[in-house]
Coordinates of C-alpha atoms and ligand atoms in Angstrom, one line a residue:
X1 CA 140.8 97.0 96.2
X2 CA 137.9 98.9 97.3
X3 CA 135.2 97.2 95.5
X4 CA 136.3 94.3 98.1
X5 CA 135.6 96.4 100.9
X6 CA 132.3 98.1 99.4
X7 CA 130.2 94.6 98.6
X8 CA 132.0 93.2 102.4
X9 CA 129.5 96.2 103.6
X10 CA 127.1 96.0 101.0
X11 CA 125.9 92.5 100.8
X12 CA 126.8 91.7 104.3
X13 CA 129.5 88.9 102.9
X14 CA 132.7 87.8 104.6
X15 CA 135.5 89.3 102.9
X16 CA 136.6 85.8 102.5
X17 CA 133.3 84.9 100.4
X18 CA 133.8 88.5 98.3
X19 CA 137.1 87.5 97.2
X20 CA 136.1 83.6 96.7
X21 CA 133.5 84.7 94.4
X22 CA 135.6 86.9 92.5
X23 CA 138.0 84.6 92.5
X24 CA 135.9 81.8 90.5
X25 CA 134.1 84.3 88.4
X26 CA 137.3 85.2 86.9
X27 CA 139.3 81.6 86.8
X28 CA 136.5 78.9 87.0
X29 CA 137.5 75.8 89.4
X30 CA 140.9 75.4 89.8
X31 CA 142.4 78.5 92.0
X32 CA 145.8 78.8 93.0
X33 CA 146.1 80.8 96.3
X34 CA 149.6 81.9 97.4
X35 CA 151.3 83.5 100.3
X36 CA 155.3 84.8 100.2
X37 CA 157.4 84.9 103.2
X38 CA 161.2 85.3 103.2
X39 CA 162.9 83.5 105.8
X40 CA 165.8 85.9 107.1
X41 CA 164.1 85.9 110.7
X42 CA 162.1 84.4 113.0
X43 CA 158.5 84.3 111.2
X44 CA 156.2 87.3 113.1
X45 CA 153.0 88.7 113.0
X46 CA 153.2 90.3 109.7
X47 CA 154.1 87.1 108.0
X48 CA 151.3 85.5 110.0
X49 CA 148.5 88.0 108.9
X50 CA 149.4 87.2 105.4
X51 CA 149.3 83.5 106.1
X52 CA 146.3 83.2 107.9
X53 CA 144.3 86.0 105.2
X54 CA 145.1 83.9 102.4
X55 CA 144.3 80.3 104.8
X56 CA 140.8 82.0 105.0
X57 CA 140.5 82.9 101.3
X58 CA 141.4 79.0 100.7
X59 CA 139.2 77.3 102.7
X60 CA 136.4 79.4 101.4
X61 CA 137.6 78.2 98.5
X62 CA 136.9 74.8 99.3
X63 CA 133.5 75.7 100.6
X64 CA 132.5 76.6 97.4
X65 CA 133.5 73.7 96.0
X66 CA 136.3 75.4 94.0
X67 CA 139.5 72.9 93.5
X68 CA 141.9 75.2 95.5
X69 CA 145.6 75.0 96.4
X70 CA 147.4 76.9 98.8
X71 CA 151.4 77.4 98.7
X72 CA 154.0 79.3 100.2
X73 CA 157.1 81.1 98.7
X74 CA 159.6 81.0 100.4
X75 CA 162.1 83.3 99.5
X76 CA 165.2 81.6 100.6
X77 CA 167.9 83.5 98.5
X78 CA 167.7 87.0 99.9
X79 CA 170.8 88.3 100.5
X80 CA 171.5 87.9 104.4
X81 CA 172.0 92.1 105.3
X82 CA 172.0 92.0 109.0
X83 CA 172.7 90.1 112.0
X84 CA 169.5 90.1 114.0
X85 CA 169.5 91.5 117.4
X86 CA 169.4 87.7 119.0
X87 CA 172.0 85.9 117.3
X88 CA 174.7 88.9 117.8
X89 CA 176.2 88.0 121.3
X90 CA 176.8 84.2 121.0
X91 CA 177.2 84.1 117.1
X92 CA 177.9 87.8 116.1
X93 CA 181.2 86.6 115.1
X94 CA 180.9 82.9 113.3
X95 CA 177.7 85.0 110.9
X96 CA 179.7 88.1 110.2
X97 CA 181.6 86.2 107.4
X98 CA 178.6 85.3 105.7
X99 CA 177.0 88.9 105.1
X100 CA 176.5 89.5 101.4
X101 CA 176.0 86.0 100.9
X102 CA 172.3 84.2 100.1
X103 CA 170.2 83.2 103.2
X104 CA 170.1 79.4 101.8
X105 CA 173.6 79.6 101.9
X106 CA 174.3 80.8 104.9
X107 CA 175.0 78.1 108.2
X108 CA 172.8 77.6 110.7
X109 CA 174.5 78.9 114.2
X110 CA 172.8 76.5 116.5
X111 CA 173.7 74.0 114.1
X112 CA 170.5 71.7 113.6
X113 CA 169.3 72.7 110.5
X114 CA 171.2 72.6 107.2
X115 CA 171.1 76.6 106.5
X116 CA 170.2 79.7 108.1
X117 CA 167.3 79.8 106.1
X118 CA 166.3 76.3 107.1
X119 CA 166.1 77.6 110.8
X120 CA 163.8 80.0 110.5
X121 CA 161.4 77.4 107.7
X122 CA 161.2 75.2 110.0
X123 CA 160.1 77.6 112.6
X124 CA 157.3 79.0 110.4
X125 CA 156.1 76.1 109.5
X126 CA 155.6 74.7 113.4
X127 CA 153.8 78.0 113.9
X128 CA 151.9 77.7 110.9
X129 CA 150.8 74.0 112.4
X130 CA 149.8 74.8 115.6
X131 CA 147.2 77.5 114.0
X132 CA 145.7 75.2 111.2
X133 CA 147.6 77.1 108.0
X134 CA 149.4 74.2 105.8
X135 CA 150.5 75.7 102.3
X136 CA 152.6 74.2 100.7
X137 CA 156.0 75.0 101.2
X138 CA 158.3 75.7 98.1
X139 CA 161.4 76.9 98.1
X140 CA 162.3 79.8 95.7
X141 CA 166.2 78.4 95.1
X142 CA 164.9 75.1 93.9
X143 CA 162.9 76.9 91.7
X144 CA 165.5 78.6 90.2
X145 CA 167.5 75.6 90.0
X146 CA 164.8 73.5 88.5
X147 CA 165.0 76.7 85.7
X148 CA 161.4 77.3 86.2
X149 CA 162.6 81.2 86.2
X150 CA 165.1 80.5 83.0
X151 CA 162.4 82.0 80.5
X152 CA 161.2 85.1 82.1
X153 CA 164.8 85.6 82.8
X154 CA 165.0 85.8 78.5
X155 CA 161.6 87.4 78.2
X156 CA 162.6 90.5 80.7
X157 CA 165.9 90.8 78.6
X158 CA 164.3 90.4 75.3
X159 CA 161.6 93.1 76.6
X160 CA 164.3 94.9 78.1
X161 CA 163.0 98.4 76.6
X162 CA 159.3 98.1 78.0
X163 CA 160.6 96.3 81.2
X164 CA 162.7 99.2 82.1
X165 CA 159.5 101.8 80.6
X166 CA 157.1 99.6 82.5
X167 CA 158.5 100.0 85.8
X168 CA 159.9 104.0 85.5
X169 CA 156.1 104.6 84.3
X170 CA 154.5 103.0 87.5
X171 CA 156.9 103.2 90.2
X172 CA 158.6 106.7 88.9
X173 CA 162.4 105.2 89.0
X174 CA 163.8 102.9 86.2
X175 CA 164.7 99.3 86.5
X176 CA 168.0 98.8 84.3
X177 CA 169.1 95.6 86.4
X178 CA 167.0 92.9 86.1
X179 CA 169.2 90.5 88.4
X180 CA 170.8 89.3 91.3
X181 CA 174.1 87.1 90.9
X182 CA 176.0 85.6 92.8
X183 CA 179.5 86.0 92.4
X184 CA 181.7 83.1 91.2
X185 CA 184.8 83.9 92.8
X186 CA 183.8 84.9 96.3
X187 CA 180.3 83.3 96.6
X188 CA 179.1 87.0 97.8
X189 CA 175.4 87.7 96.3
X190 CA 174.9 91.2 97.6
X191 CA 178.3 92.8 95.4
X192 CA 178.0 92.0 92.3
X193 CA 177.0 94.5 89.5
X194 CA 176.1 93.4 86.5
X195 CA 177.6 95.8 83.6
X196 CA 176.1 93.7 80.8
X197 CA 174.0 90.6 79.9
X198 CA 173.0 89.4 76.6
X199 CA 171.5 86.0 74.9
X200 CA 174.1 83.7 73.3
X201 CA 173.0 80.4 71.7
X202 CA 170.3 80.0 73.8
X203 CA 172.0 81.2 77.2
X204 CA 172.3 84.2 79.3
X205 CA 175.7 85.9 79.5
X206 CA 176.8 88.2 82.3
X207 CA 179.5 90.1 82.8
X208 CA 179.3 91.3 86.5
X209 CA 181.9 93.7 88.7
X210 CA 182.3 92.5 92.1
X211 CA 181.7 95.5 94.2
X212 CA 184.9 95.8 96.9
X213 CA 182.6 99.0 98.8
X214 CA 179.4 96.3 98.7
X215 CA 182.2 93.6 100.5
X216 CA 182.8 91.8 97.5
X217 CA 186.4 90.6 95.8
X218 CA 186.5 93.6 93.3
X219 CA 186.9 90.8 90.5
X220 CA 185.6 90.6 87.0
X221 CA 183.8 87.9 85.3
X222 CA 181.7 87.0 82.7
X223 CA 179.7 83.8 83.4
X224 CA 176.3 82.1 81.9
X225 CA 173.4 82.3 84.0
X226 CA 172.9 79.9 86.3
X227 CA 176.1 78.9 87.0
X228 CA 175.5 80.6 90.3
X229 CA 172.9 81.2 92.6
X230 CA 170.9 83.5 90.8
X231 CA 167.7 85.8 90.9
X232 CA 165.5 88.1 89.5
X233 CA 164.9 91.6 90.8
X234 CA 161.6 91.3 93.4
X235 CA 159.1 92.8 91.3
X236 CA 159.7 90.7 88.6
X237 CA 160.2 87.8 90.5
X238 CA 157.0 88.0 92.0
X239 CA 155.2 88.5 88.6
X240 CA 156.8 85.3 87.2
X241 CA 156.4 83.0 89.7
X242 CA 153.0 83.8 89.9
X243 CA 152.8 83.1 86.4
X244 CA 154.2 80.0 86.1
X245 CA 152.2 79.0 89.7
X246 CA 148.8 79.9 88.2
X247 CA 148.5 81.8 91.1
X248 CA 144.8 83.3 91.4
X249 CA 144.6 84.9 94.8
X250 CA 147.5 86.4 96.9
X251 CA 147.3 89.0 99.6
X252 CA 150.0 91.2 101.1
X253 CA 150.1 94.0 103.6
X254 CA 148.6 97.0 102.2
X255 CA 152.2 98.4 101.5
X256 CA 152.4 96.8 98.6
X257 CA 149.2 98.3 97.4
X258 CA 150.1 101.9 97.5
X259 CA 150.2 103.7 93.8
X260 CA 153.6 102.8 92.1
X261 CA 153.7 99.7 95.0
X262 CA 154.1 96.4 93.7
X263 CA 151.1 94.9 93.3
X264 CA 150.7 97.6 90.6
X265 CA 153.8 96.9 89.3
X266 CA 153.0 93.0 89.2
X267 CA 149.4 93.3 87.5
X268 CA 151.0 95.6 84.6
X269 CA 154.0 92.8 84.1
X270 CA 151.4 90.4 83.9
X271 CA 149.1 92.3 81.6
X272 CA 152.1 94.1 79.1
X273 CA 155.0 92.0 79.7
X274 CA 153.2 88.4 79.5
X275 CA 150.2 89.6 77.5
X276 CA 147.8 88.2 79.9
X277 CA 143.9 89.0 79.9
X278 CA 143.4 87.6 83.4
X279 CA 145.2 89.0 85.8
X280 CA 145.9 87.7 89.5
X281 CA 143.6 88.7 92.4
X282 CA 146.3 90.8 94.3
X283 CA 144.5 92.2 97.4
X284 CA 145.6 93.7 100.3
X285 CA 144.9 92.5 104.4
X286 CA 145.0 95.5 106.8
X287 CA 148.1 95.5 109.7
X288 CA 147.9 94.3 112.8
X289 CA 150.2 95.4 115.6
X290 CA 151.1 95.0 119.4
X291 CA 150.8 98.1 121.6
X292 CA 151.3 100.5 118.2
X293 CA 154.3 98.6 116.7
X294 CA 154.8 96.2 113.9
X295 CA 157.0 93.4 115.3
X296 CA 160.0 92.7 113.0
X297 CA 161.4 88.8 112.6
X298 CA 164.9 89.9 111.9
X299 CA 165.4 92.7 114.7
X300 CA 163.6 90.1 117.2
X301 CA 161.5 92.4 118.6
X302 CA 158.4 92.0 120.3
X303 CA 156.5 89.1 121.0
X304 CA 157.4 85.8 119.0
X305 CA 154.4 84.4 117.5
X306 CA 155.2 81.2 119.2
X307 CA 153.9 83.1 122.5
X308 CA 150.2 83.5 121.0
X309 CA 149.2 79.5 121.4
X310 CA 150.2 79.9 124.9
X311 CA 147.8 82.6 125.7
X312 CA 144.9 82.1 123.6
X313 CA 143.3 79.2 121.7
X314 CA 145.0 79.7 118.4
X315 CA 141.3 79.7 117.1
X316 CA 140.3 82.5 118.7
X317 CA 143.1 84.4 117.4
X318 CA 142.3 83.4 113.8
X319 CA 138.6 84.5 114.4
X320 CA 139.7 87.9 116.0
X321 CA 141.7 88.7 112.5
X322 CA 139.0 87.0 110.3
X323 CA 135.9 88.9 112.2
X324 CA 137.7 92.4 111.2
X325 CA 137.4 94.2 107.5
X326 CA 140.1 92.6 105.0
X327 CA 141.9 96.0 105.4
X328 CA 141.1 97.1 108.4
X329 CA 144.0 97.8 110.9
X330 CA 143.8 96.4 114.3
X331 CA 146.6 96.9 116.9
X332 CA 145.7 94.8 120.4
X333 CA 147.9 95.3 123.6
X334 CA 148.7 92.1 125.2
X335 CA 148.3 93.5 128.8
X336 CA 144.9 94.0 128.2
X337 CA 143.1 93.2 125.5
X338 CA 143.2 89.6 125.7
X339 CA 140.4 89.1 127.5
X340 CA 137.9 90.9 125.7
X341 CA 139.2 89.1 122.4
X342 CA 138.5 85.8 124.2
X343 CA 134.6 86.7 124.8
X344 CA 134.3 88.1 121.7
X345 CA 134.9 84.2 120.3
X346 CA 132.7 82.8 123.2
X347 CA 130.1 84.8 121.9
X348 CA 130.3 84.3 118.3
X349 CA 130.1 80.7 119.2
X350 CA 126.7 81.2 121.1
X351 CA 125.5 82.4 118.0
X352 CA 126.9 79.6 116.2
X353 CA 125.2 77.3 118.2
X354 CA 121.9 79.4 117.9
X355 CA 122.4 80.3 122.0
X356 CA 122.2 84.0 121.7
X357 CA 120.3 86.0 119.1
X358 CA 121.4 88.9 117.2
X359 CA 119.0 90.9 115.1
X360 CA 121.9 92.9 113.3
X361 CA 121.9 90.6 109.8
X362 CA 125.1 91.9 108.9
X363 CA 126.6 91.2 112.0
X364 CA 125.6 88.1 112.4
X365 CA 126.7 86.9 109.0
X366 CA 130.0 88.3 109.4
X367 CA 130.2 86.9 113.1
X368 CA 129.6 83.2 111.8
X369 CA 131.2 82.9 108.9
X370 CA 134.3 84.4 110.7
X371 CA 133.8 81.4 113.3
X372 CA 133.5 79.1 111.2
X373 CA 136.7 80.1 108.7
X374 CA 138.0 80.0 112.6
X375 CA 137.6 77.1 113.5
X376 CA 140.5 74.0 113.7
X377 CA 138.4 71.4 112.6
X378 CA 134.9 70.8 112.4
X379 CA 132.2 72.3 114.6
X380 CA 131.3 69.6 117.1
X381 CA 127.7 68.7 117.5
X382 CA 127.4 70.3 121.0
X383 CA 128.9 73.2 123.0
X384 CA 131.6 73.2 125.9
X385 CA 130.0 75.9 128.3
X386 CA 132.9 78.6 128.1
X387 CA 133.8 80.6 131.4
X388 CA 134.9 83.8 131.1
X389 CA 138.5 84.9 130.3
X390 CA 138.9 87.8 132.7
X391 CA 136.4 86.3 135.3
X392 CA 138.6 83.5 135.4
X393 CA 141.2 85.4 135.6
X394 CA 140.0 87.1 139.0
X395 CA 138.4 84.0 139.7
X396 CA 141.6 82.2 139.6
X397 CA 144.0 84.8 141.0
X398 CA 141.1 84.9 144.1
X399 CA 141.4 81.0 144.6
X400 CA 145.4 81.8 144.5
X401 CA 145.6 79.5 141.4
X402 CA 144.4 76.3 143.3
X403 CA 142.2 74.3 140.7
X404 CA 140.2 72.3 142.6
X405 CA 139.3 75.7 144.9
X406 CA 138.9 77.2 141.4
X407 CA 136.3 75.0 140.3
X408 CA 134.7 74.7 143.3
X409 CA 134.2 78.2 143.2
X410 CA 133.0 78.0 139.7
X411 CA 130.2 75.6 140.9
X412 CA 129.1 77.2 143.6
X413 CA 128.5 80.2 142.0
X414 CA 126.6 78.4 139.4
X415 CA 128.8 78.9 136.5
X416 CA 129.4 75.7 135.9
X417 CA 126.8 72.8 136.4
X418 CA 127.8 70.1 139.8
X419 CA 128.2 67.8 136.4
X420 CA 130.2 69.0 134.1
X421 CA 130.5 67.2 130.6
X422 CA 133.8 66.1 129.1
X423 CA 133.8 69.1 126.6
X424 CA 133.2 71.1 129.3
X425 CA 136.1 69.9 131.2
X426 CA 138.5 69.8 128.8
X427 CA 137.6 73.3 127.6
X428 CA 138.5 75.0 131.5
X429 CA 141.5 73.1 131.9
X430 CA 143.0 74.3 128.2
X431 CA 141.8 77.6 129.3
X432 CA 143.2 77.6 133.2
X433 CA 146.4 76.9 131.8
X434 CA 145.8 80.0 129.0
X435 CA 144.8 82.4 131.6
X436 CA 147.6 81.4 134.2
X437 CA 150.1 81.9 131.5
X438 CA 149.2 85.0 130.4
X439 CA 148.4 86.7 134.4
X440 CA 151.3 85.3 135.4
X441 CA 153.4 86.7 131.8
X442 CA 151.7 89.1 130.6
X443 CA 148.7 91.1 132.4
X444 CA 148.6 94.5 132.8
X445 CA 149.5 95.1 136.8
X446 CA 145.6 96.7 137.0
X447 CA 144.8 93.1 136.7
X448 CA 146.7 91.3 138.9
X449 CA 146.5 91.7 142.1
X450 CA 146.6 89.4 145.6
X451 CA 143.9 89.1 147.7
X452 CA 144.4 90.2 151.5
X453 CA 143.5 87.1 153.9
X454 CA 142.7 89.8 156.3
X455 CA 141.8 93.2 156.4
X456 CA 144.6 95.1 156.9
X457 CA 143.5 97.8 159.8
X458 CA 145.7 100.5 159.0
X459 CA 144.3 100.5 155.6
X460 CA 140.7 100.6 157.1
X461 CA 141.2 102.9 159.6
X462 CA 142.5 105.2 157.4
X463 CA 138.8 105.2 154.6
X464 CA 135.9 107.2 155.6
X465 CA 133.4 105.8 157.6
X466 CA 130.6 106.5 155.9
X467 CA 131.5 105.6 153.1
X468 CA 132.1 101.9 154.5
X469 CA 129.2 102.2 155.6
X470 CA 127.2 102.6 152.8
X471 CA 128.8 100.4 151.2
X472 CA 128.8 97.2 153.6
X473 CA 124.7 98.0 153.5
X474 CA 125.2 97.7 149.7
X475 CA 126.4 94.3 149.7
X476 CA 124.1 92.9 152.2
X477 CA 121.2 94.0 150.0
X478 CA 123.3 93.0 146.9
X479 CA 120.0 89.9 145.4
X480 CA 122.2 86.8 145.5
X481 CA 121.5 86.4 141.7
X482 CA 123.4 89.3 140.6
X483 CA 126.6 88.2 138.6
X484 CA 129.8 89.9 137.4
X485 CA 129.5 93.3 136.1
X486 CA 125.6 93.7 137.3
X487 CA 127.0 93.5 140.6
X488 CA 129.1 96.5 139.4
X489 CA 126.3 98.1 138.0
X490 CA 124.1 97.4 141.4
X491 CA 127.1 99.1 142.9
X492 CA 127.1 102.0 140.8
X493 CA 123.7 102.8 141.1
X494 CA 123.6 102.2 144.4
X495 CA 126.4 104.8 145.6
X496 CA 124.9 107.4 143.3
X497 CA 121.4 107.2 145.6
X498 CA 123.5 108.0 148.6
X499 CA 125.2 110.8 146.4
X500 CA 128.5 109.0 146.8
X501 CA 130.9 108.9 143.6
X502 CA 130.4 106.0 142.5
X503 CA 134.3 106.0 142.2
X504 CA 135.0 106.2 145.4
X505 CA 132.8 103.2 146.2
X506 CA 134.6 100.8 143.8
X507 CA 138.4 102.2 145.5
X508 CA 137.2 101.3 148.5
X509 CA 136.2 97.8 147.4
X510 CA 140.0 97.4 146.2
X511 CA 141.3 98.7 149.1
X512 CA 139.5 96.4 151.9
X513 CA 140.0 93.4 149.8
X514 CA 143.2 93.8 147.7
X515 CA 145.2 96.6 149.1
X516 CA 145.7 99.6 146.4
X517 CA 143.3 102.0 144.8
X518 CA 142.8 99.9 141.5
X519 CA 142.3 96.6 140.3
X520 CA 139.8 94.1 138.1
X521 CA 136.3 95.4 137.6
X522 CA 134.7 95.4 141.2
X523 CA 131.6 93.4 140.4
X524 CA 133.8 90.5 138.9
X525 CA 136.1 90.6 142.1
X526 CA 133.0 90.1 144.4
X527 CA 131.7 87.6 142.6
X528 CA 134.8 85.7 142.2
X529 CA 135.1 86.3 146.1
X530 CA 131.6 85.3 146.7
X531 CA 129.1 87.3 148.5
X532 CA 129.4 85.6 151.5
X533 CA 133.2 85.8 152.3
X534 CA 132.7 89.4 151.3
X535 CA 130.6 90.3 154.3
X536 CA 132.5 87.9 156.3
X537 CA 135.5 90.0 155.6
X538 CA 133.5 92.8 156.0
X539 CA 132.6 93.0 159.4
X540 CA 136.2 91.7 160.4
X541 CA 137.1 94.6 158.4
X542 CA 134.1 96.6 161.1
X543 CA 136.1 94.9 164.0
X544 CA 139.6 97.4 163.3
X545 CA 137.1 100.5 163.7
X546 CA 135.0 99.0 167.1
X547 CA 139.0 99.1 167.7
X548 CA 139.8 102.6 166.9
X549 CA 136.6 103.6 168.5
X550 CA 137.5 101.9 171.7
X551 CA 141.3 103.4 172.2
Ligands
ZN1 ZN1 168.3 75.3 113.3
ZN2 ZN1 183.4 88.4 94.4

C-alpha cells in the first residue's frame, strides 16, 4: 500500500499514526486489529514482526482514543506436513504416525501440553509476554466448532460459480475445492478429496475419497459437515474470519501483498463475495532477517526468538523494527550489529528526554514516536544514564568481566557519576548481564578479544620502531578529556602528520595490548584501558627493546 509509505515521508508521521488515521477515517471508534500465526513450530522472527507491527498499530490506536482490540488467530488445524529438524532424533518415530493429521490433534512429544499445537501456543505467547504484545489468543478449531465458519461455508458453496471466477481471475488458477476435511475413518486431514458437496435441509454434505498416495485409508464416505474437524481453504478462511471478527487492520509480510497474493484475494472476497463497502485495512510490514536469511519455526533454524531478551532490552528491539519504514526490509547480523542497534535506542531516548537536539523534523518525529510505541510501560519521569553497548563491551572484556573493577572503571573515567541513582544502577546491571551474554554467545571474534597482562616481547620486538615510537608520543599527548572514538580520531590524525598509515597505527595498538592485528575500535580500547595503564604498559612494552638493544 504505497500511499502508506508516501504520507510516512510526506507528512513526517509514524507509519503507525498513517495507518491509525486511516484506520478511524474509514471505521469510526471501534477497530478490530488482528494478527495470524499458525502454530506448527516454534514461533520465529517472522511471526514476531507481524506481532509486534500490528502491537504498534494498536496502541496507537489507543493513543487516539479509538476503542481498539487486538487478537491473534491461531491457526491450530493445519495439517502437520513435516517433522521439524529438532523433534526428529528423540521423537522422529512416536510423530511419524501423526502426519496428515491436524496440528490440534496431534500429541505433544515432551508431553506437558495437551497437543502439539498447544506446545508451540504456549511458547508464543511467553515470547509475546516478555516483549509487551498481548492479543488475544483465539483458537481457529474452536471457532469452527463454535460454527462461527458454518455460514461462509454455505455462502462459498451457494456462490460457488463467482468463488471459483473470483479467485482464477486474481490469482490466475481456479479454486474448485473450497475445503479441508478430515476424514472419518482414519482421522487423516491432509488425504481426503472431496468429489462432491451440496446443501441438504440446511446442512453441508460431502462425499470425500480418502487419498491412499496422500497416506490416507483409500475409503469412501459421505458425511455432513462438521462431523469432523473441518476447514475452509486459506484464502477464504482468512476472508471470513475477518468478517465475522470485524477485523479493521491486519498486516502480513509483504508476500501476501504481491499481485494475485492474498491480500488481493481477501479484499475482493470481502467486496464481491460478502458485498461489503468497507473493506479491511490489509497492509503489509517489510522482512526482517539474520545474516540474509529468514528463520523458519518449523525447520528450527536460526536463532529462537527466545534468545533476543537475552541480548537486548526487548524494548530496544521493538524500537529498532518500529524506527524503520512499515515496508522496509532490514536484515541485522547478530555478531555485529547489536551494538549499534542499542545506541541507536540510547539516543532516541536523549531526545525523548529533550537531552540531545536534532534539527531534522522528520527525523525527530519518527525517532520519538518510535520510542515511545517502544516503550514497556510508561516513560518514567527521569532518565537512567545509559553506558554504551560496545564500550561496555570492551570495557567489560578489559576488566575480565569483574563488576566491581567494571564499575570502577566506569567511574573513574567519568562515565558514570561517584553517585549513581537507583535507575542508573539498575539500568548497568540489566545491561552487564545483556552484554556478557551476548560477548560471551554471540560476538563476532573482531570483538572479543583478551587483554595481555604483559607485553609480550616477541610480539614487540618483532613491530617497527618508529612506528612505536610515534605512537607512544601520541598517547602521552593524547588531552585526558578525549573519550572513545575521539581518541581514535586524535589517533588518526595524529599518524597521518607523521605520514604514517593511520592503519598501521591502530594494528599496532592491538598488537601491544591484545595480541593479533584486529580488534574493537582502538580509541574505545584505550579508553576502556585507561590512559594511564596504557603508558604504563607502554614503556614495559619499551623495556623488551632496551633488551634487544642491549644483546
Ligand atoms: Zn509441551
Ligand atoms: Zn481415511
Amino acid at each position: 500500500m504505497t500511499h502508506i509509505d508516501e504520507r510516512e515521508d510526506r507528512e513526517y508521521k509514524h507509519w503507525a499514526t498513517v495507518v491509525s488515521e486511516e484506520a478511524i477515517e474509514r471505521f469510526g471508534e471501534k477497530q478490530v486489529v488482528a494478527t495470524g500465526w499458525a502454530p506448527s513450530g516454534y514461533y520465529h522472527i517472522g511471526n514476531f514482526k507481524e506481532a509486534v507491527t500490528c502491537r504498534a498499530i494498536h496502541r496507537e490506536l489507543l493513543n487516539l482514543e479509538a476503542e481498539s482490540s487486538y487478537i491473534l488467530n491461531i491457526d491450530n488445524i493445519d495439517p502437520f506436513d513435516k517433522i521439524p529438524a529438532f523433534f526428529k532424533k528423540d521423537y522422529g518415530k512416536l510423530l511419524h504416525k501423526y502426519l496428515g493429521h491436524a496440528i490440534c490433534d496431534v500429541p505433544d512429544p515432551l508431553g506437558c501440553h495437551s497437543s502439539y499445537a498447544d506446545h508451540f501456543i504456549s511458547n508464543a505467547i511467553e515470547i509475546m509476554d516478555e516483549f509487551d504484545v498481548h492479543p488475544e489468543p483465539i483458537k481457529t478449531s474452536e471457532m469452527y466448532t463454535q460454527g462461527k465458519y458454518d455460514k461462509y461455508a454455505k455462502l462459498f458453496i451457494e456462490k460457488k460459480e463467482e468463488t471459483s471466477q473470483l479467485t482464477e481471475e486474481i490469482t490466475g488458477s481456479r479454486m474448485e475445492e473450497f475445503f479441508l476435511v478430515q476424514c472419518p475413518k482414519c482421522k487423516i486431514f491432509a488425504a481426503p478429496l472431496i468429489t462432491d458437496y451440496r446443501i441438504e435441509s440446511k446442512e453441508i454434505i460431502i462425499d470425500i475419497h480418502c487419498k491412499r498416495e496422500k497416506k490416507g485409508c483409500g475409503e469412501k464416505s459421505t458425511i455432513k459437515m462438521g462431523e469432523t474437524l473441518w476447514k475452509l481453504k486459506w484464502r477464504l478462511d482468512w476472508a471470513a474470519r475477518q468478517d465475522f471478527f470485524g477485523v479493521t487492520v491486519e498486516s502480513s509480510g509483504k508476500d501476501h501483498g504481491v499481485a494475485g497474493g492474498s491480500i488481493d484475494t481477501s479484499l475482493a472476497i470481502h467486496k464481491k463475495i460478502f458485498n461489503k463497502s468497507k473493506l479491511p485495512l490489509l497492509i503489509q510490514h517489510g522482512f526482517l532477517t539474520f545474516g540474509g536469511k529468514k528463520l523458519s519455526g518449523s525447520s528450527g533454524s536460526g536463532m529462537p526468538v527466545t534468545e533476543f531478551p537475552k541480548i537486548l532490552d526487548p524494548a530496544i528491539f521493538l524500537f529498532k523494527i518500529y524506527r524503520s519504514n512499515l515496508r522496509t526490509d532490514f536484515d541485522f547480523r547478530v555478531d555485529l550489529d547489536i551494538p549499534s542497534i542499542a545506541s541507536e535506542f540510547d539516543q532516541a531516548e536523549e531526545l525523548f528526554y529533550q537531552k540531545l537536539s536534532l534539527e531534522h523534523k522528520k527525523s525527530r518525529e519518527k525517532t520519538i514516536k518510535a520510542y515511545e510505541l517502544a516503550l514497556i510501560g510508561e516513560p518514567s519521569s527521569n532518565k537512567a544514564i545509559r553506558v554504551d553497548y560496545g564500550h561496555l563491551a570492551t570495557v567489560m572484556q578489559v576488566c575480565l568481566f569483574d563488576e566491581e573493577k567494571i564499575i570502577t572503571r566506569l567511574k573513574s573515567t567519568g562515565i558514570i557519576p561517584q553517585e549513581p541513582d537507583d535507575l542508573t544502577n539498575l539500568f548497568l546491571s540489566k545491561r552487564f548481564q545483556r552484554v556478557k551474554y551476548w560477548t560471551e554467545n554471540y560476538a563476532n571474534d573482531n570483538i572479543k578479544f583478551k587483554i595481555l597482562e604483559n607485553p609480550d616481547c616477541e610480539i614487540v620486538k618483532s613491530i617497527d620502531q618508529t612506528i612505536f615510537n610515534h605512537l607512544f608520543e601520541a598517547l602521552q599527548k593524547l588531552p585526558d578529556t578525549l573519550k572513545g572514538d575521539d581518541i581514535t580520531q586524535f589517533l588518526y590524525e595524529y599518524s597521518k602528520k607523521q605520514q604514517i598509515k593511520p592503519k598501521e597505527f591502530f594494528q599496532l595498538i592491538y598488537l601491544l595490548f591484545i595480541g593479533r592485528k584486529s580488534g574493537p575500535r582502538a580509541g574505545t580500547l584505550v579508553d576502556a584501558i585507561s590512559k594511564n595503564e596504557v603508558l604504563m604498559f607502554m614503556k614495559k612494552a619499551l623495556k623488551c627493546l632496551t633488551d634487544k638493544i642491549d644483546s
